[in-house]
mmCIF file of C-alpha atoms in Angstrom:
data_model
loop_
_atom_site.group_PDB
_atom_site.id
_atom_site.type_symbol
_atom_site.label_atom_id
_atom_site.label_comp_id
_atom_site.label_asym_id
_atom_site.label_seq_id
_atom_site.Cartn_x
_atom_site.Cartn_y
_atom_site.Cartn_z
ATOM 1 C CA MET G 1 0.553 -17.607 15.338
ATOM 2 C CA ASP G 2 3.049 -16.730 18.109
ATOM 3 C CA LEU G 3 4.137 -13.607 16.240
ATOM 4 C CA PHE G 4 2.281 -11.107 18.448
ATOM 5 C CA LYS G 5 2.547 -12.939 21.786
ATOM 6 C CA GLU G 6 4.122 -10.831 24.503
ATOM 7 C CA GLY G 7 7.718 -11.861 25.097
ATOM 8 C CA TRP G 8 7.922 -13.988 21.932
ATOM 9 C CA LEU G 9 11.311 -13.806 20.203
ATOM 10 C CA TYR G 10 12.057 -14.676 16.595
ATOM 11 C CA GLN G 11 14.504 -17.576 16.231
ATOM 12 C CA GLY G 12 14.947 -17.920 12.468
ATOM 13 C CA GLU G 13 17.359 -16.392 9.978
ATOM 14 C CA GLU G 14 17.571 -12.632 9.577
ATOM 15 C CA ARG G 15 15.001 -11.462 6.990
ATOM 16 C CA LEU G 16 13.484 -8.264 5.668
ATOM 17 C CA ILE G 17 9.918 -8.359 4.311
ATOM 18 C CA ILE G 18 8.269 -5.424 2.540
ATOM 19 C CA SER G 19 4.515 -5.221 1.980
ATOM 20 C CA ILE G 20 3.162 -2.911 -0.749
ATOM 21 C CA ASN G 21 -0.512 -2.071 -1.138
ATOM 22 C CA ILE G 22 -1.431 0.061 -4.170
ATOM 23 C CA GLY G 23 -4.942 1.250 -3.443
ATOM 24 C CA LEU G 24 -7.588 3.150 -5.367
ATOM 25 C CA THR G 25 -6.150 6.626 -4.806
ATOM 26 C CA HIS G 26 -3.356 6.079 -2.262
ATOM 27 C CA SER G 27 -0.720 3.464 -1.462
ATOM 28 C CA ILE G 28 0.844 2.225 1.778
ATOM 29 C CA VAL G 29 4.123 0.416 2.423
ATOM 30 C CA SER G 30 5.091 -1.462 5.575
ATOM 31 C CA TYR G 31 8.000 -3.709 6.466
ATOM 32 C CA VAL G 32 9.297 -5.993 9.179
ATOM 33 C CA HIS G 33 12.928 -6.755 9.984
ATOM 34 C CA PHE G 34 13.195 -10.247 11.451
ATOM 35 C CA PHE G 35 16.320 -10.486 13.579
ATOM 36 C CA PRO G 36 17.332 -13.578 15.624
ATOM 37 C CA ASN G 37 16.403 -13.408 19.315
ATOM 38 C CA SER G 38 14.394 -10.208 18.882
ATOM 39 C CA SER G 39 10.711 -9.304 19.039
ATOM 40 C CA VAL G 40 8.850 -8.544 15.827
ATOM 41 C CA ASP G 41 8.229 -4.867 15.080
ATOM 42 C CA ILE G 42 6.041 -4.122 12.056
ATOM 43 C CA ARG G 43 6.647 -0.584 10.799
ATOM 44 C CA VAL G 44 4.639 1.516 8.368
ATOM 45 C CA VAL G 45 6.611 3.948 6.223
ATOM 46 C CA SER G 46 5.347 7.331 7.405
ATOM 47 C CA ARG G 47 7.790 9.755 5.844
ATOM 48 C CA TRP G 48 7.498 10.555 2.144
ATOM 49 C CA PRO G 49 8.931 13.362 -0.047
ATOM 50 C CA GLY G 50 6.710 16.428 -0.252
ATOM 51 C CA GLN G 51 5.078 16.022 3.147
ATOM 52 C CA SER G 52 5.107 18.881 5.624
ATOM 53 C CA ALA G 53 7.629 18.508 8.436
ATOM 54 C CA GLY G 54 6.154 16.393 11.210
ATOM 55 C CA GLU G 55 3.078 15.462 9.155
ATOM 56 C CA GLY G 56 3.939 11.776 9.108
ATOM 57 C CA ASP G 57 1.240 10.567 6.713
ATOM 58 C CA SER G 58 1.677 6.914 5.753
ATOM 59 C CA ARG G 59 -0.580 7.208 2.682
ATOM 60 C CA VAL G 60 1.062 8.084 -0.636
ATOM 61 C CA PRO G 61 -1.118 9.690 -3.336
ATOM 62 C CA ASN G 62 -1.063 7.654 -6.561
ATOM 63 C CA ILE G 63 0.127 10.553 -8.691
ATOM 64 C CA LEU G 64 2.870 10.632 -11.320
ATOM 65 C CA ILE G 65 4.132 13.673 -13.244
ATOM 66 C CA TYR G 66 6.410 13.190 -16.255
ATOM 67 C CA ASN G 67 8.729 15.667 -17.935
ATOM 68 C CA LEU G 68 7.296 16.307 -21.393
ATOM 69 C CA THR G 69 10.730 16.767 -22.947
ATOM 70 C CA THR G 70 12.666 13.859 -21.473
ATOM 71 C CA ARG G 71 9.672 11.536 -20.914
ATOM 72 C CA LYS G 72 11.222 10.769 -17.520
ATOM 73 C CA LEU G 73 9.418 10.702 -14.208
ATOM 74 C CA ASP G 74 9.580 14.158 -12.644
ATOM 75 C CA ARG G 75 7.558 13.944 -9.426
ATOM 76 C CA CYS G 76 5.609 11.374 -7.454
ATOM 77 C CA GLY G 77 3.198 11.225 -4.551
ATOM 78 C CA ALA G 78 2.760 14.331 -2.389
ATOM 79 C CA GLU G 79 5.346 16.238 -4.461
ATOM 80 C CA ALA G 80 3.026 15.938 -7.472
ATOM 81 C CA LEU G 81 -0.055 17.344 -5.735
ATOM 82 C CA ASP G 82 0.439 20.872 -7.063
ATOM 83 C CA GLY G 83 -0.961 21.760 -10.469
ATOM 84 C CA GLU G 84 -3.661 20.392 -12.719
ATOM 85 C CA HIS G 85 -4.010 16.645 -13.168
ATOM 86 C CA GLU G 86 -6.439 14.330 -14.871
ATOM 87 C CA TYR G 87 -7.371 10.833 -13.797
ATOM 88 C CA LEU G 88 -6.218 7.937 -15.935
ATOM 89 C CA SER G 89 -7.718 4.551 -15.162
ATOM 90 C CA TYR G 90 -5.434 1.507 -14.928
ATOM 91 C CA PRO G 91 -6.269 -2.115 -14.021
ATOM 92 C CA PHE G 92 -6.517 -1.704 -10.233
ATOM 93 C CA ASN G 93 -6.427 1.941 -9.359
ATOM 94 C CA LEU G 94 -6.267 5.501 -10.618
ATOM 95 C CA ILE G 95 -2.926 7.116 -11.335
ATOM 96 C CA ARG G 96 -2.953 10.756 -12.352
ATOM 97 C CA LEU G 97 -0.896 12.029 -15.277
ATOM 98 C CA ARG G 98 -0.699 15.408 -16.932
ATOM 99 C CA PRO G 99 -3.585 16.002 -19.376
ATOM 100 C CA ASP G 100 -1.288 16.804 -22.317
ATOM 101 C CA LEU G 101 0.520 13.491 -21.888
ATOM 102 C CA ILE G 102 -2.820 11.697 -21.939
ATOM 103 C CA MET G 103 -3.884 13.524 -25.093
ATOM 104 C CA ASN G 104 -0.608 12.742 -26.901
ATOM 105 C CA ASN G 105 -0.199 9.359 -25.261
ATOM 106 C CA GLY G 106 3.279 10.715 -24.497
ATOM 107 C CA GLY G 107 4.861 7.295 -24.724
ATOM 108 C CA ILE G 108 3.809 6.560 -21.134
ATOM 109 C CA SER G 109 2.144 3.148 -20.962
ATOM 110 C CA PRO G 110 0.312 1.652 -17.955
ATOM 111 C CA GLU G 111 3.217 -0.757 -17.484
ATOM 112 C CA ARG G 112 5.730 2.112 -17.448
ATOM 113 C CA ALA G 113 3.659 4.100 -14.924
ATOM 114 C CA TYR G 114 3.336 1.140 -12.562
ATOM 115 C CA VAL G 115 7.039 0.282 -12.781
ATOM 116 C CA ASP G 116 8.024 3.878 -12.043
ATOM 117 C CA PHE G 117 5.596 4.103 -9.142
ATOM 118 C CA ILE G 118 6.708 0.824 -7.550
ATOM 119 C CA LYS G 119 10.358 1.878 -7.863
ATOM 120 C CA TYR G 120 9.456 5.141 -6.145
ATOM 121 C CA LEU G 121 7.799 3.264 -3.279
ATOM 122 C CA VAL G 122 10.717 0.860 -2.813
ATOM 123 C CA ASP G 123 13.408 3.570 -3.101
ATOM 124 C CA ASN G 124 11.757 5.722 -0.440
ATOM 125 C CA THR G 125 11.163 2.698 1.774
ATOM 126 C CA GLN G 126 14.911 2.125 1.651
ATOM 127 C CA ARG G 127 15.574 5.751 2.639
ATOM 128 C CA TYR G 128 13.114 5.490 5.527
ATOM 129 C CA PHE G 129 14.595 2.191 6.741
ATOM 130 C CA GLU G 130 18.146 3.539 6.621
ATOM 131 C CA ALA G 131 17.136 6.764 8.387
ATOM 132 C CA ILE G 132 15.420 5.173 11.405
ATOM 133 C CA THR G 133 17.475 1.969 11.746
ATOM 134 C CA PRO G 134 20.886 2.172 13.455
ATOM 135 C CA ASP G 135 23.476 1.347 10.789
ATOM 136 C CA GLY G 136 20.509 0.983 8.430
ATOM 137 C CA SER G 137 22.478 1.237 5.195
ATOM 138 C CA THR G 138 24.629 -1.737 6.210
ATOM 139 C CA PHE G 139 21.578 -3.819 7.084
ATOM 140 C CA TRP G 140 19.837 -2.919 3.810
ATOM 141 C CA SER G 141 22.884 -3.703 1.668
ATOM 142 C CA ARG G 142 23.304 -7.092 3.327
ATOM 143 C CA LEU G 143 19.628 -8.063 3.174
ATOM 144 C CA CYS G 144 18.697 -6.521 -0.186
ATOM 145 C CA PRO G 145 19.464 -9.568 -2.374
ATOM 146 C CA GLY G 146 17.031 -11.689 -0.362
ATOM 147 C CA ILE G 147 14.316 -9.183 0.520
ATOM 148 C CA GLU G 148 10.805 -10.635 0.324
ATOM 149 C CA VAL G 149 8.286 -8.349 -1.361
ATOM 150 C CA ILE G 150 4.564 -8.942 -0.838
ATOM 151 C CA PHE G 151 1.981 -7.152 -2.979
ATOM 152 C CA THR G 152 -1.607 -7.019 -1.772
ATOM 153 C CA ILE G 153 -4.165 -6.646 -4.535
ATOM 154 C CA PRO G 154 -7.947 -6.149 -4.567
ATOM 155 C CA ASP G 155 -9.980 -9.343 -4.200
ATOM 156 C CA SER G 156 -11.795 -8.577 -7.450
ATOM 157 C CA CYS G 157 -8.623 -8.918 -9.571
ATOM 158 C CA ASP G 158 -8.774 -11.730 -12.109
ATOM 159 C CA SER G 159 -5.868 -13.870 -13.295
ATOM 160 C CA SER G 160 -4.849 -11.460 -16.070
ATOM 161 C CA GLN G 161 -4.693 -8.549 -13.630
ATOM 162 C CA GLN G 162 -2.629 -10.619 -11.200
ATOM 163 C CA ALA G 163 -0.281 -11.450 -14.070
ATOM 164 C CA PHE G 164 -0.003 -7.736 -14.844
ATOM 165 C CA ILE G 165 0.992 -6.750 -11.302
ATOM 166 C CA ARG G 166 3.459 -9.649 -11.125
ATOM 167 C CA MET G 167 5.031 -8.495 -14.390
ATOM 168 C CA VAL G 168 5.425 -4.842 -13.383
ATOM 169 C CA ALA G 169 6.659 -5.835 -9.914
ATOM 170 C CA ALA G 170 9.340 -7.993 -11.493
ATOM 171 C CA MET G 171 10.314 -5.174 -13.855
ATOM 172 C CA ALA G 172 10.490 -2.656 -11.006
ATOM 173 C CA VAL G 173 12.157 -4.675 -8.266
ATOM 174 C CA LEU G 174 13.392 -8.091 -9.290
ATOM 175 C CA ALA G 175 15.480 -6.949 -12.243
ATOM 176 C CA GLU G 176 17.748 -5.032 -9.844
ATOM 177 C CA THR G 177 18.026 -7.894 -7.337
ATOM 178 C CA PRO G 178 17.875 -11.227 -9.218
ATOM 179 C CA ARG G 179 17.620 -13.403 -6.099
ATOM 180 C CA MET G 180 14.318 -11.794 -5.202
ATOM 181 C CA GLY G 181 12.566 -13.685 -7.994
ATOM 182 C CA ALA G 182 11.799 -16.568 -5.631
ATOM 183 C CA VAL G 183 10.403 -14.357 -2.865
ATOM 184 C CA LEU G 184 7.949 -12.105 -4.713
ATOM 185 C CA LYS G 185 4.488 -12.922 -3.379
ATOM 186 C CA ILE G 186 1.009 -11.701 -4.279
ATOM 187 C CA ILE G 187 -2.008 -12.111 -2.007
ATOM 188 C CA THR G 188 -5.426 -10.502 -1.944
ATOM 189 C CA GLU G 189 -6.316 -7.720 0.457
ATOM 190 C CA GLY G 190 -8.930 -9.988 2.031
ATOM 191 C CA GLU G 191 -6.394 -12.739 2.736
ATOM 192 C CA ALA G 192 -3.911 -10.256 4.190
ATOM 193 C CA SER G 193 -6.573 -8.763 6.471
ATOM 194 C CA ALA G 194 -7.694 -12.213 7.623
ATOM 195 C CA TYR G 195 -4.205 -13.425 8.480
ATOM 196 C CA TYR G 196 -3.423 -10.207 10.330
ATOM 197 C CA ALA G 197 -6.659 -10.282 12.329
ATOM 198 C CA LEU G 198 -6.141 -13.908 13.332
ATOM 199 C CA ALA G 199 -2.515 -13.314 14.263
ATOM 200 C CA GLN G 200 -3.582 -10.442 16.501
ATOM 201 C CA ARG G 201 -6.298 -12.530 18.192
ATOM 202 C CA PRO G 202 -5.235 -16.206 18.038
ATOM 203 C CA SER G 203 -7.645 -17.071 20.869
ATOM 204 C CA GLN G 204 -10.518 -16.396 18.476
ATOM 205 C CA LEU G 205 -9.583 -19.474 16.431
ATOM 206 C CA ARG G 206 -11.292 -22.734 17.195
ATOM 207 C CA SER G 207 -9.114 -25.492 18.556
ATOM 208 C CA SER G 208 -9.795 -27.719 15.557
ATOM 209 C CA ASN G 209 -9.486 -27.285 11.814
ATOM 210 C CA GLY G 210 -12.599 -26.421 9.857
ATOM 211 C CA GLY G 211 -13.709 -23.453 11.975
ATOM 212 C CA THR G 212 -15.305 -20.603 10.043
ATOM 213 C CA PHE G 213 -15.297 -16.846 10.526
ATOM 214 C CA ALA G 214 -16.406 -13.708 8.697
ATOM 215 C CA LEU G 215 -14.206 -10.739 7.804
ATOM 216 C CA VAL G 216 -15.459 -7.210 7.116
ATOM 217 C CA ASP G 217 -12.964 -5.171 5.075
ATOM 218 C CA ALA G 218 -13.804 -1.457 5.034
ATOM 219 C CA GLY G 219 -12.084 -0.044 1.955
ATOM 220 C CA GLU G 220 -11.979 3.370 0.307
ATOM 221 C CA ALA G 221 -15.080 2.927 -1.834
ATOM 222 C CA LEU G 222 -16.386 -0.553 -1.011
ATOM 223 C CA VAL G 223 -16.955 -2.635 2.112
ATOM 224 C CA GLY G 224 -16.301 -6.315 1.455
ATOM 225 C CA ILE G 225 -17.714 -9.154 3.583
ATOM 226 C CA THR G 226 -16.162 -12.612 3.186
ATOM 227 C CA GLY G 227 -16.532 -15.958 4.939
ATOM 228 C CA TYR G 228 -13.356 -18.001 5.555
ATOM 229 C CA ARG G 229 -12.686 -21.556 6.715
ATOM 230 C CA VAL G 230 -9.572 -22.584 8.657
ATOM 231 C CA ARG G 231 -7.816 -25.387 6.784
ATOM 232 C CA SER G 232 -4.917 -25.812 9.183
ATOM 233 C CA LEU G 233 -3.818 -24.282 12.491
ATOM 234 C CA GLY G 234 -0.223 -25.410 12.317
ATOM 235 C CA PRO G 235 2.593 -25.475 11.799
ATOM 236 C CA ARG G 236 1.436 -22.786 9.366
ATOM 237 C CA LEU G 237 -1.992 -21.164 9.491
ATOM 238 C CA GLU G 238 -3.938 -21.842 6.281
ATOM 239 C CA ILE G 239 -7.368 -20.475 5.378
ATOM 240 C CA GLU G 240 -9.667 -20.718 2.369
ATOM 241 C CA ASP G 241 -12.819 -18.988 1.150
ATOM 242 C CA ALA G 242 -15.996 -20.447 2.639
ATOM 243 C CA CYS G 243 -18.222 -18.297 0.436
ATOM 244 C CA SER G 244 -17.816 -15.643 -2.220
ATOM 245 C CA ARG G 245 -17.217 -12.044 -1.190
ATOM 246 C CA GLU G 246 -20.141 -9.635 -1.098
ATOM 247 C CA TYR G 247 -19.707 -5.882 -1.500
ATOM 248 C CA VAL G 248 -21.551 -2.864 -0.137
ATOM 249 C CA GLN G 249 -21.012 0.509 -1.784
ATOM 250 C CA ALA G 250 -19.665 2.359 1.245
ATOM 251 C CA GLY G 251 -16.290 3.379 2.609
ATOM 252 C CA ALA G 252 -13.842 6.189 3.306
ATOM 253 C CA LEU G 253 -14.554 7.888 -0.022
ATOM 254 C CA TYR G 254 -18.154 8.521 1.017
ATOM 255 C CA VAL G 255 -17.034 9.797 4.420
ATOM 256 C CA ASP G 256 -14.792 12.287 2.601
ATOM 257 C CA ASN G 257 -17.673 13.395 0.387
ATOM 258 C CA ALA G 258 -19.960 13.847 3.392
ATOM 259 C CA ALA G 259 -17.305 15.854 5.221
ATOM 260 C CA TYR G 260 -16.861 18.115 2.191
ATOM 261 C CA ASP G 261 -20.624 18.730 1.921
ATOM 262 C CA MET G 262 -20.811 19.506 5.644
ATOM 263 C CA LEU G 263 -17.923 21.992 5.496
ATOM 264 C CA ARG G 264 -19.281 23.694 2.390
ATOM 265 C CA SER G 265 -22.711 24.078 4.025
ATOM 266 C CA LYS G 266 -21.491 25.383 7.373
ATOM 267 C CA LEU G 267 -18.922 27.767 5.859
ATOM 268 C CA ALA G 268 -21.139 29.027 3.025
ATOM 269 C CA THR G 269 -21.501 32.520 4.515
ATOM 270 C CA SER G 270 -17.994 32.798 5.968
ATOM 271 C CA ILE G 271 -14.721 34.081 4.533
ATOM 272 C CA PHE G 272 -13.623 30.427 4.254
ATOM 273 C CA SER G 273 -16.271 29.439 1.725
ATOM 274 C CA GLY G 274 -13.832 29.556 -1.203
ATOM 275 C CA GLU G 275 -12.889 26.324 -2.945
ATOM 276 C CA GLU G 276 -9.204 26.786 -2.113
ATOM 277 C CA TYR G 277 -9.989 26.846 1.633
ATOM 278 C CA LEU G 278 -12.268 23.820 1.384
ATOM 279 C CA GLU G 279 -9.657 21.878 -0.543
ATOM 280 C CA GLU G 280 -6.996 22.655 2.048
ATOM 281 C CA MET G 281 -9.327 21.549 4.859
ATOM 282 C CA MET G 282 -10.145 18.324 3.046
ATOM 283 C CA ASN G 283 -6.475 17.539 2.408
ATOM 284 C CA SER G 284 -5.862 17.883 6.134
ATOM 285 C CA PHE G 285 -8.961 15.798 6.975
ATOM 286 C CA LYS G 286 -7.910 12.939 4.685
ATOM 287 C CA THR G 287 -4.522 12.587 6.392
ATOM 288 C CA LYS G 288 -5.993 12.163 9.882
#
């Protein structure tokens, strides 16, 4: 709980932890490099292939384009935004593939798509880390065998879906770095949000175990409300569900839809009423 205290310095072994959140339509990756006698600096990867110079959007569109001849991944994320795509539903989110691949099946399974996408996220996280960290390539090479990878998954995922994400994560990451098998972790988005909120505001915790609190998680399409109970304050903070999560159908997706309707209405009689202009405006709006 001292992680965010001003002046606090990390005293343990050097570590690199990567957090990957594959959302409904976009994904986000963050990491923290723990270095002895240094403060903790959590960074969000904000530079991805296909983004405009200086755009700095941390969200990666969940889009994959495969070469029809080689059956190999051709483009990912923002680079795959051009052209026609069709949504293909997978266990946790929507990943877009080319319509002809969907019609033929194309030999592209959900497992293959997830593995390719996770590899893409990790590879570009490495490039970002090496680009902004002095002597970054040396640090990455030394820490890579023991990197801890944390996947956050929707709270609604059942045991079979958790097994699926663990399998594809192992296929994408652990196979290349065998030692990482012991440090692959999966937690729910609700748990991650709760731990982060409490770490940011430790004074909000009660002085004794058993205190309860509520967490409101505003997602892309749903707002989740969960009650938690503090099991232990130290040496490691532990929490548990105090009641089941309740959902309200609201979120960023509905804000986007409302913004689109507003723009279409106000620009209906202008030269910017065309769908191509509206789409460009919405793409800019979603990155802000």
